Coordinates of C-alpha atoms and ligand atoms in Angstrom, one line a residue:
X24 CA 6.7 17.6 6.1
X25 CA 7.1 13.5 7.0
X26 CA 4.1 11.2 5.6
X27 CA 2.6 10.3 7.9
X28 CA 0.9 6.1 8.6
X29 CA -1.1 4.9 11.2
X30 CA -1.0 1.3 11.8
X31 CA -4.9 -0.7 14.1
X32 CA -2.5 -3.6 16.0
X33 CA 0.7 -3.7 18.1
X34 CA 1.2 -7.0 16.5
X35 CA 4.5 -8.5 16.3
X36 CA 3.3 -8.1 11.6
X37 CA 2.1 -3.9 13.4
X38 CA 5.6 -3.1 15.3
X39 CA 7.6 -4.8 12.3
X40 CA 6.6 -2.0 9.4
X41 CA 5.9 0.4 11.9
X42 CA 10.6 0.0 13.0
X43 CA 11.0 -0.1 9.6
X44 CA 9.2 2.7 8.7
X45 CA 10.2 4.7 11.6
X46 CA 13.5 4.2 11.4
X47 CA 13.6 5.9 7.0
X48 CA 11.9 8.9 9.3
X49 CA 8.2 8.0 8.7
X50 CA 5.7 9.4 11.2
X51 CA 3.9 6.9 12.7
X52 CA 1.3 6.2 15.4
X53 CA 0.3 2.8 16.4
X54 CA -3.3 2.3 18.0
X55 CA -4.0 -0.3 19.7
X56 CA -6.9 -1.5 21.9
X57 CA -5.3 -3.2 24.2
X58 CA -3.0 -2.0 27.7
X59 CA 0.0 -3.9 26.2
X60 CA 1.6 -4.8 23.1
X61 CA 2.0 -7.7 21.4
X62 CA -1.4 -9.1 20.5
X63 CA -1.2 -12.8 20.3
X64 CA 2.7 -12.2 21.3
X65 CA 2.2 -10.6 24.3
X66 CA 2.6 -11.5 28.0
X67 CA 0.4 -12.9 30.4
X68 CA 1.3 -11.1 33.2
X69 CA -0.8 -13.0 37.0
X70 CA 0.3 -12.8 40.0
X71 CA 4.4 -12.7 39.1
X72 CA 3.4 -15.7 36.2
X73 CA 4.4 -14.4 33.2
X74 CA 2.9 -16.2 30.4
X75 CA 3.2 -16.0 26.2
X76 CA -0.2 -15.7 24.4
X77 CA 0.7 -17.6 21.7
X78 CA 3.9 -17.6 20.3
X79 CA 6.4 -20.1 22.1
X80 CA 8.8 -21.6 19.3
X81 CA 11.2 -19.3 17.2
X82 CA 12.1 -20.0 14.4
X83 CA 15.0 -18.8 11.6
X84 CA 16.2 -16.1 14.2
X85 CA 18.0 -14.9 11.8
X86 CA 15.0 -12.7 10.4
X87 CA 14.0 -11.1 13.2
X88 CA 17.6 -10.0 13.8
X89 CA 17.8 -8.4 10.0
X90 CA 14.6 -6.5 10.9
X91 CA 15.9 -5.2 13.9
X92 CA 19.4 -4.9 11.3
X93 CA 17.2 -2.9 9.3
X94 CA 15.4 -0.4 12.1
X95 CA 19.8 0.0 13.1
X96 CA 19.5 -2.0 15.7
X97 CA 20.7 -5.1 17.5
X98 CA 18.0 -7.7 18.6
X99 CA 20.8 -9.0 21.4
X100 CA 20.5 -5.1 22.8
X101 CA 17.6 -5.7 23.7
X102 CA 16.7 -9.1 23.8
X103 CA 18.8 -13.0 25.7
X104 CA 18.0 -15.0 22.8
X105 CA 19.1 -18.5 23.4
X106 CA 19.3 -22.0 21.6
X107 CA 16.6 -24.8 23.1
X108 CA 18.7 -28.9 22.8
X109 CA 16.6 -30.5 22.5
X110 CA 14.7 -28.8 20.8
X111 CA 11.3 -30.4 22.0
X112 CA 10.4 -34.1 23.4
X113 CA 7.0 -35.8 21.4
X114 CA 5.4 -38.0 23.5
X115 CA 3.9 -40.8 21.7
X116 CA 1.5 -43.6 24.1
X117 CA 4.6 -45.8 24.2
X118 CA 7.8 -44.0 23.6
X119 CA 9.4 -41.2 23.3
X120 CA 11.1 -39.1 20.7
X121 CA 13.5 -36.2 21.5
X122 CA 14.4 -34.2 18.2
X123 CA 17.8 -32.2 18.2
X124 CA 19.4 -29.7 15.1
X125 CA 22.4 -31.8 15.7
X126 CA 22.1 -33.9 13.1
X127 CA 24.9 -36.6 13.8
X128 CA 22.4 -37.4 17.5
X129 CA 19.2 -36.9 15.6
X130 CA 20.4 -39.4 13.3
X131 CA 21.3 -42.3 15.6
X132 CA 18.4 -41.2 18.2
X133 CA 16.4 -42.0 14.6
X134 CA 17.7 -45.5 14.0
X135 CA 16.9 -46.4 17.6
X136 CA 13.5 -44.9 17.9
X137 CA 12.0 -47.2 14.7
X138 CA 13.3 -50.1 15.0
X139 CA 13.9 -50.8 11.1
X140 CA 16.5 -49.4 8.9
X141 CA 15.7 -45.4 8.7
X142 CA 17.7 -44.0 6.0
X143 CA 15.9 -41.2 4.8
X144 CA 16.8 -38.4 7.3
X145 CA 20.1 -38.1 6.0
X146 CA 18.0 -37.6 2.3
X147 CA 15.3 -35.2 4.2
X148 CA 18.4 -33.1 4.8
X149 CA 19.9 -32.5 1.8
X150 CA 16.7 -32.8 -0.5
X151 CA 14.8 -30.3 1.3
X152 CA 17.7 -28.0 2.5
X153 CA 18.1 -27.0 -2.0
X154 CA 13.5 -26.8 -1.3
X155 CA 14.4 -24.5 0.9
X156 CA 17.0 -21.8 -0.5
X157 CA 14.6 -22.4 -3.3
X158 CA 11.1 -21.4 -1.7
X159 CA 12.3 -18.9 0.9
X160 CA 13.0 -15.9 -1.7
X161 CA 9.8 -16.0 -2.7
X162 CA 8.1 -15.7 1.0
X163 CA 10.0 -12.3 0.8
X164 CA 8.1 -10.4 -1.9
X165 CA 5.3 -8.8 -3.4
X166 CA 2.2 -10.6 -5.3
X167 CA -0.4 -7.9 -5.7
X168 CA -0.4 -8.8 -9.3
X169 CA -1.4 -11.2 -11.2
X170 CA 2.5 -10.4 -13.4
X171 CA 4.2 -11.2 -9.6
X172 CA 4.0 -14.8 -10.1
X173 CA 5.4 -14.9 -13.1
X174 CA 8.7 -13.6 -11.0
X175 CA 12.1 -15.4 -12.0
X176 CA 12.5 -16.2 -8.7
X177 CA 8.9 -18.0 -8.6
X178 CA 9.7 -19.2 -11.5
X179 CA 13.0 -21.5 -10.2
X180 CA 10.6 -22.9 -7.2
X181 CA 8.2 -24.4 -9.6
X182 CA 9.2 -28.1 -9.9
X183 CA 10.1 -27.9 -5.8
X184 CA 6.4 -26.8 -4.3
X185 CA 5.8 -30.6 -4.5
X186 CA 1.9 -28.9 -6.3
X187 CA -1.4 -32.2 -5.0
X188 CA 1.0 -33.7 -2.5
X189 CA 0.8 -32.9 1.2
X190 CA 2.7 -32.7 3.8
X191 CA 2.6 -35.9 5.3
X192 CA 2.9 -36.7 1.9
X193 CA 6.2 -35.5 0.6
X194 CA 7.5 -36.2 4.0
X195 CA 6.4 -39.5 5.2
X196 CA 8.5 -40.4 2.1
X197 CA 11.9 -40.5 4.3
X198 CA 10.8 -42.7 7.1
X199 CA 8.8 -46.5 7.4
X200 CA 7.7 -45.5 10.6
X201 CA 4.5 -44.7 10.8
X202 CA 5.1 -42.0 14.4
X203 CA 8.4 -40.7 12.3
X204 CA 6.2 -39.7 9.3
X205 CA 3.8 -38.2 12.7
X206 CA 7.3 -36.5 13.6
X207 CA 7.7 -34.7 11.0
X208 CA 5.0 -33.2 10.2
X209 CA 2.6 -33.1 12.8
X210 CA 4.3 -29.5 12.2
X211 CA 1.1 -28.4 9.4
X212 CA -0.4 -27.8 13.3
X213 CA 2.2 -24.9 14.0
X214 CA -0.4 -23.3 11.3
X215 CA -3.7 -24.6 13.0
X216 CA -3.6 -27.1 9.6
X217 CA -3.6 -31.0 9.2
X218 CA 0.0 -32.8 8.1
X219 CA -2.5 -34.9 5.2
X220 CA -4.1 -31.3 3.9
X221 CA -1.1 -29.0 4.5
X222 CA -0.1 -28.6 1.7
X223 CA 3.1 -30.5 0.4
X224 CA 5.3 -26.9 -0.1
X225 CA 5.4 -26.8 4.0
X226 CA 8.5 -28.9 4.5
X227 CA 10.1 -26.1 4.8
X228 CA 8.6 -25.7 9.0
X229 CA 9.7 -29.4 9.9
X230 CA 12.8 -28.5 7.9
X231 CA 13.7 -25.0 9.2
X232 CA 13.6 -26.8 13.2
X233 CA 16.1 -29.2 12.0
X234 CA 18.9 -26.9 10.1
X235 CA 18.6 -23.5 12.4
X236 CA 17.0 -25.0 15.9
X237 CA 13.9 -23.2 18.2
X238 CA 15.2 -20.5 20.2
X239 CA 13.9 -19.3 23.4
X240 CA 13.8 -15.7 24.9
X241 CA 14.6 -14.9 28.6
X242 CA 11.2 -13.5 29.7
X243 CA 9.6 -14.9 27.2
X244 CA 8.3 -14.3 23.5
X245 CA 6.9 -11.8 24.8
X246 CA 9.7 -9.5 24.8
X247 CA 10.3 -9.8 21.7
X248 CA 7.4 -7.6 21.2
X249 CA 8.5 -5.2 23.7
X250 CA 11.2 -4.8 22.4
X251 CA 10.3 -3.2 19.3
X252 CA 7.9 -1.6 20.9
X253 CA 10.9 0.2 22.3
X254 CA 12.9 0.9 18.9
X255 CA 9.8 2.0 17.5
X256 CA 9.4 4.8 20.4
X257 CA 13.2 5.1 19.9
X258 CA 13.1 6.3 16.2
X259 CA 10.1 8.2 17.4
X260 CA 6.4 6.5 16.5
X261 CA 3.8 6.9 18.8
X262 CA 2.3 3.6 20.6
X263 CA -1.7 4.4 21.6
X264 CA -2.7 1.7 24.0
X265 CA -6.8 0.7 24.7
X266 CA -7.0 3.2 22.1
X267 CA -9.6 0.6 19.5
X268 CA -10.2 1.9 15.6
X269 CA -13.4 2.0 15.1
X270 CA -13.6 3.1 11.1
X271 CA -11.1 3.2 8.5
X272 CA -12.4 7.0 6.5
X273 CA -12.0 6.3 3.0
X274 CA -13.5 8.6 0.9
X275 CA -13.3 7.8 -3.4
X276 CA -11.6 4.4 -2.4
X277 CA -8.7 5.9 -1.0
X278 CA -8.0 4.9 3.0
X279 CA -7.5 9.1 4.6
X280 CA -7.5 8.1 7.9
X281 CA -9.4 6.4 10.9
X282 CA -12.1 7.0 13.7
X283 CA -11.3 5.7 17.1
X284 CA -13.1 4.6 19.6
X285 CA -14.0 8.2 21.8
X286 CA -14.8 9.1 18.1
X287 CA -12.6 11.2 17.5
X288 CA -10.6 11.5 13.5
X289 CA -7.2 10.3 13.0
X290 CA -6.2 11.5 9.3
X291 CA -3.0 10.1 7.7
X292 CA -1.3 9.3 4.1
X293 CA -1.7 5.6 4.9
X294 CA -3.5 3.0 6.8
X295 CA -1.8 -0.4 7.8
X296 CA -4.5 -2.9 8.8
X297 CA -2.8 -5.6 11.6
X298 CA -5.6 -6.2 13.2
X299 CA -7.1 -10.1 12.2
X300 CA -8.1 -9.9 7.9
X301 CA -11.7 -11.1 8.6
X302 CA -12.6 -9.5 11.6
X303 CA -11.6 -6.5 9.2
X304 CA -13.0 -6.4 6.8
X305 CA -16.5 -7.6 9.0
X306 CA -16.2 -4.5 11.5
X307 CA -13.5 -1.6 9.9
X308 CA -14.8 -0.7 6.6
X309 CA -18.4 1.1 6.2
X310 CA -21.3 -0.5 4.5
X311 CA -20.5 -0.6 0.9
X312 CA -16.5 0.2 0.6
X313 CA -15.9 -3.3 0.5
X314 CA -17.0 -5.3 -3.0
X315 CA -14.6 -8.5 -2.9
X316 CA -14.2 -9.6 0.8
X317 CA -18.5 -10.0 0.6
X318 CA -19.3 -11.7 4.3
X319 CA -20.2 -14.5 1.7
X320 CA -16.6 -15.0 0.5
X321 CA -15.2 -14.5 4.3
X322 CA -17.6 -17.3 4.4
X323 CA -15.8 -19.3 1.9
X324 CA -12.3 -19.1 2.9
X325 CA -10.3 -21.6 4.6
X326 CA -10.0 -20.8 8.0
X327 CA -7.1 -22.2 10.3
X328 CA -8.2 -24.1 13.6
X329 CA -8.7 -23.0 17.3
X330 CA -6.5 -23.6 20.6
X331 CA -8.1 -24.4 23.8
X332 CA -5.5 -22.4 26.7
X333 CA -4.8 -22.7 29.6
X334 CA -2.2 -21.0 32.1
X335 CA -1.1 -22.6 34.9
X336 CA 1.1 -20.7 38.2
X337 CA 2.3 -23.6 39.8
X338 CA 3.7 -23.9 43.2
X339 CA 6.7 -26.2 42.3
X340 CA 8.5 -27.1 39.2
X341 CA 8.3 -30.3 37.2
X342 CA 11.0 -32.0 35.8
X343 CA 9.1 -32.0 32.3
X344 CA 11.1 -30.1 29.2
X345 CA 10.4 -26.9 27.5
X346 CA 8.6 -27.5 25.2
X347 CA 6.8 -31.6 24.6
X348 CA 3.3 -32.4 22.9
X349 CA 1.8 -35.1 23.7
X350 CA 0.1 -37.1 20.9
X351 CA -3.7 -38.3 20.8
X352 CA -3.3 -42.3 21.0
X353 CA -5.2 -41.9 17.5
X354 CA -3.4 -38.6 16.3
X355 CA -5.3 -38.7 12.3
X356 CA -8.4 -39.6 14.2
X357 CA -7.9 -36.4 16.5
X358 CA -6.4 -34.3 13.4
X359 CA -9.9 -35.2 11.6
X360 CA -12.5 -34.4 14.7
X361 CA -10.8 -30.6 14.4
X362 CA -10.5 -30.5 10.4
X363 CA -14.7 -31.6 10.7
X364 CA -15.2 -29.2 13.2
X365 CA -16.5 -32.3 15.3
X366 CA -16.3 -31.5 19.1
X367 CA -13.1 -31.0 21.0
X368 CA -11.9 -34.5 20.9
X369 CA -12.1 -37.1 24.4
X370 CA -8.6 -38.2 22.5
X371 CA -6.3 -34.8 22.0
X372 CA -3.0 -34.1 21.7
X373 CA -1.7 -31.9 24.1
X374 CA 1.1 -29.0 23.8
X375 CA 2.5 -28.3 27.2
X376 CA 5.6 -25.6 28.2
X377 CA 7.2 -25.6 31.0
X378 CA 9.0 -22.3 30.5
X379 CA 10.0 -22.4 34.1
X380 CA 12.9 -26.0 33.3
X381 CA 15.2 -23.0 31.3
X382 CA 14.4 -19.6 31.8
X383 CA 13.6 -19.0 36.1
X384 CA 12.6 -15.3 35.0
X385 CA 8.9 -16.5 35.0
X386 CA 7.5 -17.4 38.1
X387 CA 8.6 -17.2 41.8
X388 CA 11.0 -18.6 43.0
X389 CA 10.3 -22.3 43.2
X390 CA 6.9 -22.2 41.1
X391 CA 6.8 -22.5 37.7
X392 CA 4.4 -21.2 35.1
X393 CA 3.0 -24.2 32.7
X394 CA 1.5 -23.4 29.0
X395 CA -1.0 -25.6 27.6
X396 CA -2.8 -25.5 24.3
X397 CA -5.2 -28.2 22.9
X398 CA -5.5 -27.4 18.6
X399 CA -9.7 -28.0 18.5
X400 CA -11.7 -26.8 15.8
X401 CA -12.5 -23.1 15.3
X402 CA -16.0 -22.0 15.8
X403 CA -17.1 -23.6 12.4
X404 CA -18.0 -26.2 14.2
X405 CA -20.8 -25.8 17.0
X406 CA -19.5 -26.7 20.0
X407 CA -20.3 -25.1 23.1
X408 CA -17.7 -23.1 25.1
X409 CA -20.6 -22.4 28.4
X410 CA -18.6 -21.7 31.5
X411 CA -19.8 -25.2 32.0
X412 CA -18.6 -27.5 29.0
X413 CA -15.0 -25.8 28.8
X414 CA -14.6 -26.5 33.2
X415 CA -15.0 -30.1 31.5
X416 CA -12.5 -29.8 29.2
X417 CA -10.1 -28.0 31.4
X418 CA -10.5 -30.8 33.9
X419 CA -10.2 -33.8 31.1
X420 CA -7.0 -31.6 29.7
X421 CA -5.7 -31.5 33.3
X422 CA -6.1 -35.6 33.7
X423 CA -4.5 -36.0 30.5
X424 CA -1.4 -34.4 31.2
X425 CA -1.7 -35.6 33.8
X426 CA -1.7 -39.8 33.0
X427 CA 0.6 -38.9 29.9
X428 CA 3.8 -37.0 31.7
X429 CA 5.5 -36.5 35.1
X430 CA 2.6 -34.1 36.3
X431 CA 0.9 -36.5 38.2
X432 CA -0.5 -34.6 40.6
X433 CA -0.5 -31.8 38.9
X434 CA -4.4 -30.5 39.6
X435 CA -3.2 -30.3 43.1
X436 CA -0.1 -27.8 42.4
X437 CA -1.9 -25.4 40.6
X438 CA -2.3 -21.3 42.2
X439 CA -3.3 -19.7 38.8
X440 CA -4.6 -20.1 36.4
X441 CA -6.4 -18.6 33.2
X442 CA -8.2 -19.8 30.3
X443 CA -8.8 -19.1 26.1
X444 CA -11.2 -20.5 24.8
X445 CA -12.3 -20.2 20.9
X446 CA -15.6 -18.5 21.5
X447 CA -12.3 -15.6 23.3
X448 CA -10.3 -15.9 20.6
X449 CA -13.4 -14.5 18.5
X450 CA -14.7 -12.2 21.4
X451 CA -12.0 -10.4 23.1
X452 CA -9.0 -11.0 20.5
X453 CA -11.1 -10.1 17.5
X454 CA -9.9 -13.3 15.9
X455 CA -13.1 -14.5 12.8
X456 CA -14.9 -17.7 13.7
X457 CA -11.5 -18.1 16.9
X458 CA -9.1 -18.9 14.4
X459 CA -6.0 -18.9 15.6
X460 CA -3.5 -19.2 12.8
X461 CA -5.5 -16.9 10.4
X462 CA -6.7 -17.9 7.3
X463 CA -5.6 -21.7 5.8
X464 CA -2.5 -22.1 3.9
X465 CA -3.9 -24.2 1.3
X466 CA -3.0 -22.9 -2.3
X467 CA -5.9 -21.7 -3.1
X468 CA -4.8 -18.7 -0.2
X469 CA -1.4 -18.4 -1.4
X470 CA 0.6 -15.8 -3.0
X471 CA -1.4 -13.6 -5.2
X472 CA -4.7 -15.6 -4.0
X473 CA -4.2 -14.5 -0.2
X474 CA -5.3 -11.0 0.9
X475 CA -2.5 -8.1 -0.4
X476 CA -0.3 -6.8 1.5
X477 CA -1.3 -3.5 -1.1
X478 CA -5.3 -4.1 0.1
X479 CA -6.4 -4.4 -3.5
X480 CA -9.4 -3.4 -2.8
X481 CA -8.6 0.6 -0.9
X482 CA -6.0 2.2 -1.8
X483 CA -2.8 3.4 0.1
X484 CA -4.6 0.8 2.9
X485 CA -2.4 -2.1 3.4
X486 CA -2.2 -4.9 5.6
X487 CA 0.0 -6.8 8.3
X488 CA 0.0 -9.8 10.0
X489 CA -0.3 -13.8 9.2
X490 CA -3.6 -12.7 7.2
X491 CA -1.8 -11.7 4.6
X492 CA 0.3 -12.7 2.7
X493 CA 3.0 -15.0 3.3
X494 CA 1.2 -15.7 6.1
X495 CA 0.6 -16.9 10.4
X496 CA 4.2 -17.5 12.1
X497 CA 6.2 -15.1 13.2
X498 CA 9.3 -14.5 10.5
X499 CA 6.3 -14.7 8.1
X500 CA 5.1 -12.1 10.5
X501 CA 7.7 -10.1 9.9
X502 CA 8.6 -10.5 6.5
X503 CA 5.2 -9.2 6.3
X504 CA 5.7 -5.7 7.8
X505 CA 9.1 -5.3 5.7
X506 CA 6.6 -6.4 2.4
X507 CA 4.2 -3.8 3.7
X508 CA 6.5 -1.1 4.8
X509 CA 8.9 -1.4 1.1
X510 CA 5.4 -0.9 -0.3
X511 CA 4.7 2.1 1.3
X512 CA 8.3 3.8 1.0
X513 CA 7.6 3.0 -2.5
X514 CA 4.2 4.4 -3.0
X515 CA 4.3 7.1 -0.2
Ligands
FAD615 C1 -2.2 -19.7 21.2 C2 -0.8 -19.5 19.7 C3 0.5 -20.0 19.8 C4 1.0 -20.1 18.4 N1 2.1 -20.2 18.8 C5 3.2 -20.2 17.7 C6 4.7 -20.5 18.1 O1 5.4 -21.3 19.0 N2 5.6 -19.5 16.4 C7 4.8 -18.8 15.6 O2 5.9 -18.1 14.7 N3 3.5 -18.6 15.8 C8 3.2 -19.0 16.1 N4 1.7 -19.0 17.1 C9 1.2 -16.9 15.1 C10 1.6 -16.0 14.7 O3 3.1 -16.5 15.6 C11 1.2 -15.2 15.9 O4 -0.5 -15.1 16.2 C12 1.1 -13.6 16.3 O5 1.5 -12.9 17.9 C13 0.4 -12.9 15.2 O6 0.4 -11.9 15.1 P1 -0.2 -10.3 14.2 O7 1.1 -9.8 14.0 O8 -0.9 -11.2 13.1 O9 -1.5 -10.4 14.7 P2 -1.5 -10.4 16.3 O10 -0.6 -11.2 17.9 O11 -3.2 -10.6 16.9 O12 -2.0 -8.8 16.7 C14 -3.0 -7.7 16.1 C15 -3.8 -7.0 17.1 O13 -3.9 -5.8 16.9 C16 -5.1 -5.5 17.4 N5 -5.9 -5.2 17.4 C17 -7.4 -5.9 16.8 N6 -8.4 -5.4 16.6 C18 -8.3 -3.4 16.7 C19 -8.7 -2.2 16.7 N7 -10.1 -2.5 16.4 N8 -8.1 -1.7 17.0 C20 -7.0 -1.3 17.9 N9 -6.5 -2.0 17.6 C21 -6.3 -3.2 17.3 C22 -5.5 -6.6 18.5 O14 -5.3 -6.3 19.7 C23 -3.2 -6.8 18.6 O15 -2.4 -6.2 19.4 C24 1.0 -18.5 17.7 C25 -0.4 -18.4 17.7 C26 -1.4 -18.4 18.8 C27 -2.9 -18.2 18.9

């Protein structure tokens, strides 16, 4: 008889793990509390407009292709993937940069942008290629035991870790112009971190953009989760929506199954947690079961920032790029507000995604679906997100977009609108402290020091998603699904 695996949550991590296990003949059931799959990668649909809840940048698509192949499928049979070039617009207060993965064009643009004799781009490509090729294999294996830190793969990567240096220190060195330094290091925000604190080894994020480019999926990146769910079902896995797991049943230190919101108990040979790690430690185990990840220890960990989100259905399509980042006038002060848990910056940075410029399926004809993300402090901050304070901040964000882009009368064109605040991320999406990118990626919370894929406190219990190794971001989350699926195949 097939071994039974229960997965809590149908986010990208849970779906990857389910797809791989179901293909190998495991009897997989996913319980998802929402009425749709995808988690933070689900679609939000309102009156004919489709928005991605979270991820909009698809990088290293080859990792996703590998996951489909390992499940006996082809990604391109399910999703229409198109590269974006230029990748995005960076709007500084006084000038613009349009990063492209065409290296010659990028090199020319850098010279014109800086006005200084910038020679570092070629060095950036050459040296960071070596670092990436050494580092990435380290992210594809588990670090469940101290001895795993002695693996040859990791030892070979050690000289490339840039220990003690930040992303800004390492990549800033390639460029003379301050704004160029920011153009190659702001990507720390993809992990919800500051470029001045993010460990230097994360040079791989800006590097993979320039090496492999950024892709879009027609219909939005949520299509990926839908496609994974289709594969799971084709392989015989069962996905139960609107079904919240209340507890993980643990007997003699071993996970035996789950209790659902209707009180029903479901037994399994293994339980996989895709729900946010901090939330799971706080809510999914009976008192006394978890001794290492105590409330005190969870509190003391570092967490990513949160985000203030606007999803705007517009009755027109603005001639603005697919992805753009509008930088604060004083970017460093803005980042400092976020990492110091201050109130949301008045001088904020804003990411605006105008995907309808390339994808007509996201809104009714002539209309567009605009996605706005403002990085803000997580809920360690005492900032208020009451209805009134939310409305005040929302108005400031819209005004800033009107001032700093060609969307001068944006407000007049809004026909539908949805807001997600840090409080909503915590209360509705079950994210500890509303940290949208999970536990921070400080060196003290990486590899063996991050919650293990094979959960260290309870046998037959595994973790997938942004809260475990290798970390937040779609490619690494897919890797976490693969690492945990392989561990289950080996153990059970
Ligand atoms: C605003 C935002 C923008 C982002 N942008 C990018 C990007 O551009 N590129 C990128 O690579 N990454 C991005 N990310 C990061 C990351 O890729 C996504 O957050 C990703 O969806 C996380 O996947 P996951 O599997 O860890 O968890 P989730 O997507 O959060 O899935 C967890 C699932 O568990 C379910 N769940 C929780 N509790 C229970 C319970 N008790 N019972 C049953 N189900 C439960 C949830 O409903 C959810 O469906 C972004 C994230 C956010 C929030």
